[in-house]
Coordinates of C-alpha atoms and ligand atoms in Angstrom, one line a residue:
M662 CA -38.6 -0.2 -0.3
T663 CA -37.0 -2.1 2.6
T664 CA -38.6 -5.5 2.4
G665 CA -36.0 -8.0 1.5
H666 CA -34.5 -11.4 2.3
R667 CA -31.0 -10.3 3.4
V668 CA -31.9 -11.5 6.8
N669 CA -29.3 -12.0 9.5
R670 CA -30.4 -15.4 10.5
T671 CA -28.9 -15.4 14.0
A672 CA -30.5 -12.0 14.9
H673 CA -34.0 -13.3 15.6
T674 CA -35.0 -15.2 18.7
A675 CA -38.0 -17.3 19.7
V676 CA -39.1 -17.8 23.3
V677 CA -41.4 -20.8 23.8
G678 CA -42.8 -22.8 26.7
L679 CA -41.5 -26.4 26.8
Q680 CA -44.2 -27.7 29.2
W681 CA -47.9 -27.0 29.7
G682 CA -47.7 -23.2 30.1
D683 CA -46.7 -20.7 32.8
E684 CA -43.0 -21.5 32.6
G685 CA -42.1 -17.9 33.1
K686 CA -42.1 -16.8 29.4
G687 CA -43.1 -13.3 30.4
K688 CA -40.1 -12.9 32.7
I689 CA -37.7 -14.2 30.1
V690 CA -39.2 -12.2 27.2
D691 CA -38.8 -9.1 29.4
L692 CA -35.1 -10.0 30.0
L693 CA -34.4 -10.5 26.3
T694 CA -36.4 -7.4 25.1
S695 CA -33.5 -5.0 25.6
E696 CA -31.5 -7.0 22.9
H697 CA -34.4 -6.8 20.4
D698 CA -36.3 -4.2 18.5
V699 CA -39.7 -5.9 17.8
I700 CA -41.6 -8.3 20.0
V701 CA -44.2 -10.4 18.3
R702 CA -47.0 -12.7 19.6
Y703 CA -47.8 -15.4 17.0
N704 CA -50.5 -17.6 18.6
G705 CA -53.2 -17.9 21.3
G706 CA -55.2 -15.1 22.8
A707 CA -56.3 -13.9 26.2
N708 CA -55.9 -17.4 27.5
A709 CA -52.3 -16.5 28.0
G710 CA -51.1 -14.7 31.2
H711 CA -47.5 -13.6 31.2
T712 CA -46.2 -12.0 34.4
V713 CA -43.4 -9.5 34.5
Q714 CA -42.2 -8.3 37.9
V715 CA -40.3 -5.0 37.9
G716 CA -39.4 -4.0 41.5
D717 CA -42.7 -3.9 43.4
E718 CA -44.7 -3.6 40.2
R719 CA -46.3 -6.8 38.8
Y720 CA -47.7 -6.7 35.3
A721 CA -49.9 -9.5 33.8
L722 CA -50.0 -9.4 30.0
H723 CA -52.6 -11.4 28.2
L724 CA -52.8 -10.2 24.6
I725 CA -50.1 -7.5 24.3
P726 CA -46.4 -8.7 24.0
S727 CA -44.5 -8.4 27.2
G728 CA -42.0 -6.1 25.5
I729 CA -44.5 -3.2 25.8
L730 CA -43.2 -2.3 29.2
Y731 CA -40.0 -0.9 27.5
G732 CA -41.9 1.9 25.7
D733 CA -39.4 2.2 22.8
K734 CA -39.9 -1.3 21.3
T735 CA -42.4 -2.2 18.6
C736 CA -44.9 -4.8 19.8
V737 CA -46.8 -6.8 17.2
I738 CA -49.9 -9.0 17.6
G739 CA -49.5 -11.3 14.7
N740 CA -52.1 -12.8 12.3
G741 CA -52.0 -16.1 14.2
V742 CA -53.4 -14.6 17.4
V743 CA -57.1 -14.5 18.2
V744 CA -58.0 -11.0 19.5
D745 CA -60.7 -10.2 21.9
P746 CA -61.1 -6.4 21.2
E747 CA -62.9 -5.7 24.5
K748 CA -60.1 -7.4 26.6
L749 CA -57.4 -5.8 24.4
L750 CA -58.8 -2.3 25.0
Q751 CA -59.0 -2.9 28.7
E752 CA -55.4 -4.1 28.7
I753 CA -54.3 -1.0 26.8
D754 CA -56.2 1.3 29.2
A755 CA -54.8 -0.5 32.3
L756 CA -51.2 -0.2 31.0
R757 CA -51.7 3.5 30.2
T758 CA -53.1 4.1 33.6
R759 CA -49.9 2.7 35.0
G760 CA -47.8 5.1 32.8
I761 CA -46.8 2.6 30.2
R762 CA -46.7 4.0 26.6
V763 CA -49.2 2.2 24.3
G764 CA -49.5 4.1 21.0
T765 CA -48.1 3.4 17.5
N766 CA -45.6 1.1 19.2
L767 CA -48.4 -1.5 19.3
R768 CA -49.3 -3.0 15.9
I769 CA -52.1 -5.4 15.3
S770 CA -52.4 -7.6 12.3
D771 CA -55.5 -6.9 10.2
R772 CA -55.7 -10.6 9.6
A773 CA -55.8 -11.7 13.2
H774 CA -59.2 -13.3 14.0
V775 CA -61.6 -11.7 16.4
V776 CA -63.0 -13.4 19.5
M777 CA -66.7 -12.4 19.7
P778 CA -68.9 -12.6 22.8
Y779 CA -70.7 -15.7 21.4
H780 CA -67.3 -17.5 21.2
K781 CA -67.0 -17.1 25.0
E782 CA -70.6 -18.3 25.4
Q783 CA -69.9 -21.3 23.2
D784 CA -66.7 -22.1 25.1
A785 CA -68.5 -22.1 28.5
A786 CA -71.6 -23.9 27.2
L787 CA -69.5 -26.8 25.7
E788 CA -67.4 -27.1 28.9
E789 CA -70.6 -27.1 31.0
Y790 CA -72.2 -29.8 28.8
L791 CA -69.0 -31.9 28.9
S792 CA -68.8 -31.8 32.7
S793 CA -72.5 -32.4 33.2
K794 CA -73.9 -35.6 34.6
T795 CA -75.3 -36.7 31.2
A796 CA -72.0 -36.4 29.4
H797 CA -70.1 -37.6 32.5
A798 CA -71.4 -41.1 32.1
Q799 CA -69.0 -41.4 29.1
G800 CA -66.1 -40.0 31.2
N801 CA -65.4 -36.3 31.8
L802 CA -64.3 -34.8 28.4
A803 CA -64.3 -31.2 29.6
I804 CA -60.9 -29.7 28.8
G805 CA -60.9 -27.2 31.6
T806 CA -60.4 -24.3 29.2
T807 CA -59.9 -20.7 30.3
R808 CA -63.3 -19.9 28.8
R809 CA -61.9 -17.0 26.8
G810 CA -63.5 -18.2 23.6
I811 CA -60.3 -19.4 22.1
G812 CA -61.4 -22.8 20.7
P813 CA -64.6 -21.4 19.1
A814 CA -62.8 -18.4 17.6
Y815 CA -60.2 -20.7 15.9
A816 CA -63.0 -23.1 14.8
D817 CA -64.6 -20.2 13.0
K818 CA -61.2 -19.3 11.4
I819 CA -61.0 -22.8 10.0
R820 CA -64.6 -22.8 9.0
R821 CA -63.9 -19.5 7.2
S822 CA -67.5 -18.4 6.4
T823 CA -68.3 -17.5 10.0
A824 CA -65.1 -15.8 10.9
I825 CA -64.5 -12.1 11.6
R826 CA -61.0 -10.6 11.3
V827 CA -59.6 -7.4 12.8
G828 CA -59.6 -5.7 9.4
D829 CA -63.4 -6.4 9.2
L830 CA -63.9 -4.2 12.3
L831 CA -62.8 -1.2 10.3
D832 CA -65.5 -1.7 7.6
P833 CA -68.8 -1.3 9.5
E834 CA -71.1 -2.2 6.6
Y835 CA -69.2 -5.3 5.7
L836 CA -69.1 -6.3 9.4
R837 CA -72.8 -5.8 9.7
S838 CA -73.6 -8.0 6.7
R839 CA -71.4 -10.8 7.9
L840 CA -72.8 -10.6 11.4
H841 CA -76.4 -11.0 10.1
V842 CA -75.6 -14.4 8.7
I843 CA -73.3 -15.5 11.5
C844 CA -75.9 -14.5 14.3
T845 CA -78.7 -16.6 12.8
L846 CA -76.4 -19.6 12.6
R847 CA -74.9 -19.0 16.0
T848 CA -78.2 -18.6 17.8
A849 CA -79.2 -22.0 16.6
E850 CA -75.9 -23.5 17.6
L851 CA -76.0 -22.0 21.1
E852 CA -79.6 -23.3 21.5
A853 CA -78.4 -26.8 20.5
L854 CA -75.8 -26.5 23.4
G855 CA -78.6 -25.7 25.8
V856 CA -78.0 -22.0 26.0
H857 CA -81.4 -20.3 26.0
T858 CA -80.8 -16.6 25.7
A859 CA -82.4 -14.0 23.5
P860 CA -81.4 -14.4 19.8
L861 CA -78.1 -12.7 19.1
D862 CA -78.6 -9.1 17.8
P863 CA -76.4 -8.6 14.7
D864 CA -77.0 -4.8 14.6
A865 CA -76.1 -4.2 18.2
L866 CA -73.0 -6.4 17.9
A867 CA -72.0 -4.6 14.6
T868 CA -72.3 -1.2 16.2
K869 CA -70.3 -2.2 19.3
Y870 CA -67.5 -4.0 17.4
A871 CA -67.2 -1.2 14.8
E872 CA -66.6 1.2 17.7
F873 CA -63.9 -1.1 19.1
G874 CA -62.5 -1.2 15.5
E875 CA -62.4 2.6 15.5
R876 CA -60.4 2.7 18.7
L877 CA -58.0 0.0 17.4
R878 CA -57.6 1.6 14.0
P879 CA -54.4 3.5 14.7
H880 CA -52.7 0.1 15.6
V881 CA -54.0 -2.0 12.8
D882 CA -51.4 -2.9 10.1
D883 CA -50.4 -5.4 7.5
S884 CA -48.0 -7.0 10.1
V885 CA -46.4 -9.4 7.6
Y886 CA -45.0 -6.5 5.5
A887 CA -44.2 -4.6 8.7
L888 CA -42.1 -7.5 10.1
H889 CA -40.3 -8.1 6.8
D890 CA -39.6 -4.3 6.5
A891 CA -38.2 -4.4 10.0
M892 CA -36.0 -7.4 9.2
G893 CA -34.8 -5.8 6.0
A894 CA -33.8 -2.7 8.0
G895 CA -31.7 -4.8 10.3
K896 CA -34.1 -4.9 13.3
R897 CA -34.0 -7.8 15.6
I898 CA -37.3 -9.7 16.2
L899 CA -38.2 -11.6 19.4
F900 CA -41.1 -14.1 19.0
E901 CA -43.1 -14.5 22.2
G902 CA -44.8 -17.9 22.4
A903 CA -48.1 -18.1 24.3
N904 CA -49.4 -21.3 26.0
A905 CA -46.8 -24.0 25.4
S906 CA -45.5 -26.8 23.3
L907 CA -47.4 -29.6 25.1
L908 CA -50.6 -27.6 24.5
D909 CA -50.0 -27.4 20.8
I910 CA -53.0 -28.5 18.8
D911 CA -50.9 -30.8 16.6
H912 CA -48.1 -31.8 18.9
G913 CA -49.5 -31.6 22.4
T914 CA -51.5 -34.0 24.6
F915 CA -54.6 -33.9 22.3
P916 CA -57.5 -33.4 23.0
Y917 CA -56.4 -31.7 26.2
V918 CA -54.6 -28.9 24.3
T919 CA -55.4 -25.4 23.2
S920 CA -56.5 -24.6 19.6
S921 CA -53.3 -23.1 18.1
N922 CA -49.8 -24.1 17.2
C923 CA -48.0 -22.8 20.3
S924 CA -44.7 -24.6 19.6
T925 CA -42.3 -22.6 17.4
L926 CA -43.9 -24.4 14.4
G927 CA -46.7 -21.8 14.8
I928 CA -44.3 -18.9 14.1
P929 CA -44.2 -19.0 10.3
S930 CA -48.0 -19.3 9.9
G931 CA -48.8 -17.0 12.8
T932 CA -46.5 -14.1 11.6
G933 CA -45.6 -14.7 7.9
V934 CA -41.9 -14.9 8.8
P935 CA -40.3 -18.1 7.6
G936 CA -38.9 -20.4 10.2
S937 CA -35.4 -20.2 8.6
A938 CA -35.2 -16.6 9.8
I939 CA -35.0 -17.7 13.5
G940 CA -31.5 -18.3 14.7
R941 CA -32.0 -18.9 18.4
V942 CA -34.9 -20.7 20.1
L943 CA -34.9 -20.4 23.9
G944 CA -37.1 -23.0 25.4
I945 CA -38.5 -22.0 28.8
M946 CA -38.8 -24.8 31.4
K947 CA -39.8 -24.8 35.0
A948 CA -37.5 -26.8 37.3
Y949 CA -40.6 -28.9 38.0
S950 CA -43.9 -29.4 36.1
T951 CA -47.3 -27.7 36.3
R952 CA -50.5 -28.0 34.4
V953 CA -53.8 -26.1 34.6
G954 CA -57.0 -27.7 33.4
A955 CA -57.6 -31.3 32.6
G956 CA -55.4 -33.8 30.8
P957 CA -52.7 -36.4 31.5
F958 CA -49.8 -35.4 33.7
P959 CA -47.6 -38.5 34.4
T960 CA -45.4 -36.9 37.1
E961 CA -48.3 -35.2 39.0
L962 CA -47.9 -35.1 42.8
D963 CA -51.4 -35.1 44.2
N964 CA -50.0 -35.1 47.7
D965 CA -48.1 -33.0 50.3
L966 CA -45.1 -32.6 48.0
G967 CA -47.3 -31.2 45.2
H968 CA -48.9 -28.9 47.8
R969 CA -45.5 -27.7 48.9
I970 CA -44.4 -26.9 45.4
R971 CA -47.7 -25.1 44.7
E972 CA -47.3 -22.9 47.8
R973 CA -43.6 -22.1 47.4
G974 CA -44.0 -21.4 43.7
R975 CA -47.3 -19.5 44.1
E976 CA -48.7 -21.7 41.5
Y977 CA -52.1 -20.1 40.9
G978 CA -53.2 -19.2 37.3
T979 CA -52.3 -15.7 36.1
T980 CA -55.5 -15.7 33.9
T981 CA -58.1 -17.7 35.8
G982 CA -56.6 -17.8 39.4
R983 CA -57.1 -21.6 39.3
P984 CA -54.6 -23.7 41.5
R985 CA -52.1 -25.3 39.1
R986 CA -51.5 -29.0 39.4
C987 CA -47.8 -29.6 40.3
G988 CA -45.3 -32.5 39.9
W989 CA -41.7 -33.5 39.3
L990 CA -39.9 -32.4 36.1
D991 CA -40.8 -34.7 33.2
L992 CA -37.7 -34.7 31.0
V993 CA -39.3 -37.2 28.5
A994 CA -41.8 -34.4 27.8
V995 CA -39.2 -31.6 27.8
R996 CA -36.8 -33.4 25.5
Y997 CA -39.7 -34.0 23.0
S998 CA -40.6 -30.3 23.1
V999 CA -36.9 -29.3 22.6
M1000 CA -37.0 -31.5 19.5
V1001 CA -40.3 -30.2 18.1
C1002 CA -39.4 -26.6 18.8
G1003 CA -35.8 -26.8 17.7
A1004 CA -34.7 -25.3 21.0
T1005 CA -31.0 -24.2 20.9
G1006 CA -31.0 -23.6 24.7
I1007 CA -33.1 -23.8 27.8
A1008 CA -34.1 -21.2 30.4
C1009 CA -34.7 -23.1 33.6
T1010 CA -37.1 -21.0 35.8
L1011 CA -38.3 -21.3 39.4
L1012 CA -35.3 -23.3 40.5
D1013 CA -35.5 -21.4 43.9
V1014 CA -38.8 -23.2 44.5
L1015 CA -37.0 -26.5 44.9
S1016 CA -34.9 -25.4 47.9
G1017 CA -35.8 -27.5 51.0
F1018 CA -36.6 -30.8 49.4
D1019 CA -34.6 -33.8 50.8
E1020 CA -34.6 -35.4 47.3
I1021 CA -35.8 -34.4 43.9
K1022 CA -37.0 -36.7 41.1
L1023 CA -36.5 -36.4 37.4
C1024 CA -38.7 -38.5 35.0
V1025 CA -36.5 -40.0 32.4
G1026 CA -38.8 -42.7 30.9
Y1027 CA -42.3 -44.1 31.0
R1028 CA -43.5 -47.7 31.8
L1029 CA -46.4 -48.6 29.5
P1030 CA -49.4 -50.7 30.7
N1031 CA -47.9 -53.8 28.9
G1032 CA -44.8 -53.6 31.0
T1033 CA -42.4 -52.3 28.3
T1034 CA -40.6 -49.0 28.7
T1035 CA -39.9 -46.0 26.5
D1036 CA -38.1 -42.7 26.6
R1037 CA -40.4 -41.2 23.9
F1038 CA -43.2 -38.8 24.7
I1039 CA -46.7 -39.9 23.7
P1040 CA -48.6 -36.8 22.4
D1041 CA -52.0 -38.5 22.8
A1042 CA -54.0 -38.1 26.0
H1043 CA -55.7 -41.5 25.9
R1044 CA -52.4 -43.4 25.6
L1045 CA -50.4 -41.1 27.9
E1046 CA -52.9 -41.6 30.7
G1047 CA -51.8 -45.2 31.1
V1048 CA -48.0 -44.6 31.7
T1049 CA -46.1 -44.7 34.9
P1050 CA -43.0 -42.4 35.2
I1051 CA -39.6 -43.9 35.6
Y1052 CA -37.6 -41.6 37.9
E1053 CA -34.0 -40.8 38.7
T1054 CA -33.7 -39.6 42.3
M1055 CA -31.2 -36.8 43.1
P1056 CA -30.3 -35.3 46.4
G1057 CA -32.0 -31.9 47.1
W1058 CA -30.5 -28.8 48.8
S1059 CA -31.7 -26.8 51.7
A1060 CA -30.2 -23.3 51.1
E1061 CA -32.3 -20.5 49.6
I1062 CA -30.7 -19.6 46.3
R1063 CA -32.6 -16.5 45.2
D1064 CA -29.6 -14.2 45.7
A1065 CA -27.0 -16.4 44.0
S1066 CA -24.7 -14.4 41.7
D1067 CA -23.1 -17.2 39.8
R1068 CA -24.0 -20.7 38.7
T1069 CA -20.8 -22.0 40.4
T1070 CA -22.0 -20.7 43.8
L1071 CA -25.3 -22.6 43.7
P1072 CA -25.3 -25.6 46.0
Q1073 CA -23.5 -28.6 44.4
E1074 CA -26.8 -30.5 44.3
A1075 CA -28.5 -27.7 42.3
Q1076 CA -25.6 -27.5 39.9
R1077 CA -25.8 -31.3 39.4
Y1078 CA -29.5 -31.1 38.8
L1079 CA -28.9 -28.5 36.0
A1080 CA -26.1 -30.6 34.5
R1081 CA -28.3 -33.6 34.4
I1082 CA -31.0 -31.6 32.6
E1083 CA -28.4 -30.6 30.0
E1084 CA -27.2 -34.2 29.6
I1085 CA -30.7 -35.6 29.0
T1086 CA -32.1 -32.8 26.8
G1087 CA -28.9 -32.3 24.9
V1088 CA -29.0 -28.5 25.0
P1089 CA -27.4 -26.0 27.4
V1090 CA -29.2 -24.3 30.2
E1091 CA -28.3 -20.8 29.2
V1092 CA -30.5 -19.0 31.7
V1093 CA -31.3 -19.9 35.3
S1094 CA -34.1 -18.0 37.0
L1095 CA -34.1 -17.8 40.8
G1096 CA -37.0 -15.5 41.5
P1097 CA -39.6 -13.4 39.7
E1098 CA -37.5 -10.2 39.6
R1099 CA -35.4 -9.2 36.5
T1100 CA -32.2 -9.3 38.5
Q1101 CA -32.9 -12.8 40.0
T1102 CA -31.5 -14.4 36.9
L1103 CA -28.2 -16.0 35.8
V1104 CA -27.4 -15.6 32.1
D1105 CA -24.5 -17.8 30.9
G1106 CA -23.8 -18.5 34.5
R1107 CA -23.7 -14.9 35.8
R1108 CA -26.2 -12.6 37.4
A1109 CA -28.1 -10.6 34.7
V1110 CA -27.7 -7.1 36.1
A1111 CA -26.6 -5.4 32.9
L1112 CA -29.7 -6.6 31.0
A1113 CA -32.1 -5.1 33.5
T1114 CA -31.9 -1.6 32.0
A1115 CA -35.5 -0.6 31.2
Ligands
LIG1666 P1 -45.8 -17.4 31.6 O1 -47.3 -17.6 31.3 O2 -45.0 -18.5 31.0 O3 -45.3 -16.1 31.3 O4 -45.7 -17.6 33.2 P2 -46.7 -17.0 34.3 O5 -46.4 -15.5 34.4 O6 -48.1 -17.4 34.1 O7 -46.3 -17.8 35.6 C1 -45.0 -17.7 36.1 C2 -45.0 -17.2 37.5 O8 -43.7 -17.5 38.1 C3 -45.2 -15.7 37.6 O9 -45.9 -15.4 38.8 C4 -43.7 -15.2 37.7 O10 -43.7 -13.9 38.3 C5 -43.1 -16.2 38.5 N1 -41.7 -16.5 38.2 C6 -41.0 -16.4 37.0 N2 -39.7 -16.9 37.2 C7 -39.6 -17.2 38.5 C8 -38.6 -17.7 39.3 O11 -37.5 -18.0 38.8 N3 -38.8 -18.0 40.6 C9 -40.0 -17.7 41.2 N4 -40.2 -18.0 42.5 N5 -41.0 -17.2 40.5 C10 -40.8 -17.0 39.2
LIG1667 P1 -49.5 -19.1 29.2 O1 -49.2 -18.3 27.9 C1 -51.4 -22.6 31.1 C2 -54.7 -24.5 29.0 C3 -56.0 -24.3 29.7 C4 -56.7 -25.6 29.3 C5 -56.3 -25.7 27.8 C6 -57.2 -25.2 26.8 O2 -49.9 -18.2 30.3 O3 -48.5 -20.1 29.5 P2 -58.1 -22.7 26.1 O4 -58.7 -21.7 26.9 O5 -56.8 -22.3 25.5 O6 -59.0 -23.4 25.1 O7 -57.7 -23.9 27.2 O8 -55.0 -25.0 27.7 N1 -54.0 -23.2 28.7 C7 -53.0 -22.8 29.5 N2 -52.4 -23.3 30.6 N3 -50.9 -21.4 30.6 C8 -51.4 -20.9 29.4 O9 -50.9 -19.9 28.8 C9 -52.5 -21.6 28.9 N4 -53.3 -21.4 27.8 C10 -54.2 -22.4 27.7 O10 -55.9 -24.3 31.1 O11 -56.2 -26.7 30.0
LIG1668 MG1 -49.1 -17.8 32.2

């Protein structure tokens, strides 16, 4: 028996987005994978899109941890994830076609909840209703979701009696009996949302999803014991956050958030590993801000500058292809995320995108509608909508910096920008990313050639 509590508390690392997603978590997880044995997703589902660029090959991971590209690492989809089996099987097939090993190295929690087709229908129908003219009269409340069924699947988890878990897919008769009740209720709920399709067919769904279960069976595990066994055996765990801290259901810009705890606070519940086991939390932060979907964004640049950032940064969604909204770096928001996530360091990504701007702005406070100011974030969409950003303006730099080999050889202005981020957030910028490639990275000030071994 290897499970135990003699955990090396500094051995385990969390990677978490400090903004509204797409900060480059996939790239940084890939960079850190070589130092870890097990890579674990703890939240979200196929709403995530994590890109890893290896030479000319570009991989977009949605449900599978980014560490899968290494082949010899164990990758775990934890109990806090909502799994769309059809999408997961497509992702497995696509990776195998590209020569990536996906076998017993992929573990899936039997307690992870399943995204069913009706969840995606509900997600789309609710978004359509909320953006329709009827609802619009009250203001547009559509969230701009990825329509991957994430909210409805988590809603069923909380409702309990209408939920399906991965383990249920392995027991066809139990699955069928649950689906008979769920489909009756769900057909009525979809009709109430204005979706007039044929009633859901529980037997057809049960057959199809039991087949998916059979294909996934070799990967399904009690991931809580598996993780504790690994820790007991001295293995190092890397937790891969999906979505981001400002999209956290409890701590983000509610209601324009996703439906899981995507901050590091989701790790204990989403994996069964206590938070005290995590020694290092690397918060991933773009050198500017982006957001996909609706919701407040105080530093948004809905102008030529925003357009320039979008084009230089290729800011189009990895999952939905939607253009991302772009704006200046909001350090009020980032400092709040550092606090909530317990970040011990920052990885500043996409710094190369800011080359060529005469000046660069940093948001260091908000002016409220009543004229007072604050340096505290407001995790409530309705109240955050009304603030005006207070900026510090710093000189920009013109040189392209993608090939820099040392932090000290970056333009002085770029070095000062990083130093100001460290001053305001109170944590060191441990990693600077200067391009999508593994090697376009400075770790502790130096180019990360040695880490790019896979
Ligand atoms: P994630 O969801 O946090 O993993 O981020 P995404 O993969 O959705 O979006 C980040 C995008 O930026 C991807 O296309 C990456 O290849 C790219 N990227 C990551 N780091 C850098 C960087 O330092 N510079 C540039 N130019 N692109 C980067
Ligand atoms: P990664 O892991 C960016 C956003 C959606 C929408 C809101 C709710 O790639 O950083 P949902 O489908 O989750 O109900 O949508 O959250 N969103 C993301 N935005 N990156 C993500 O993931 C996101 N995951 C969800 O755009 O505004
Ligand atoms: Mg993404």
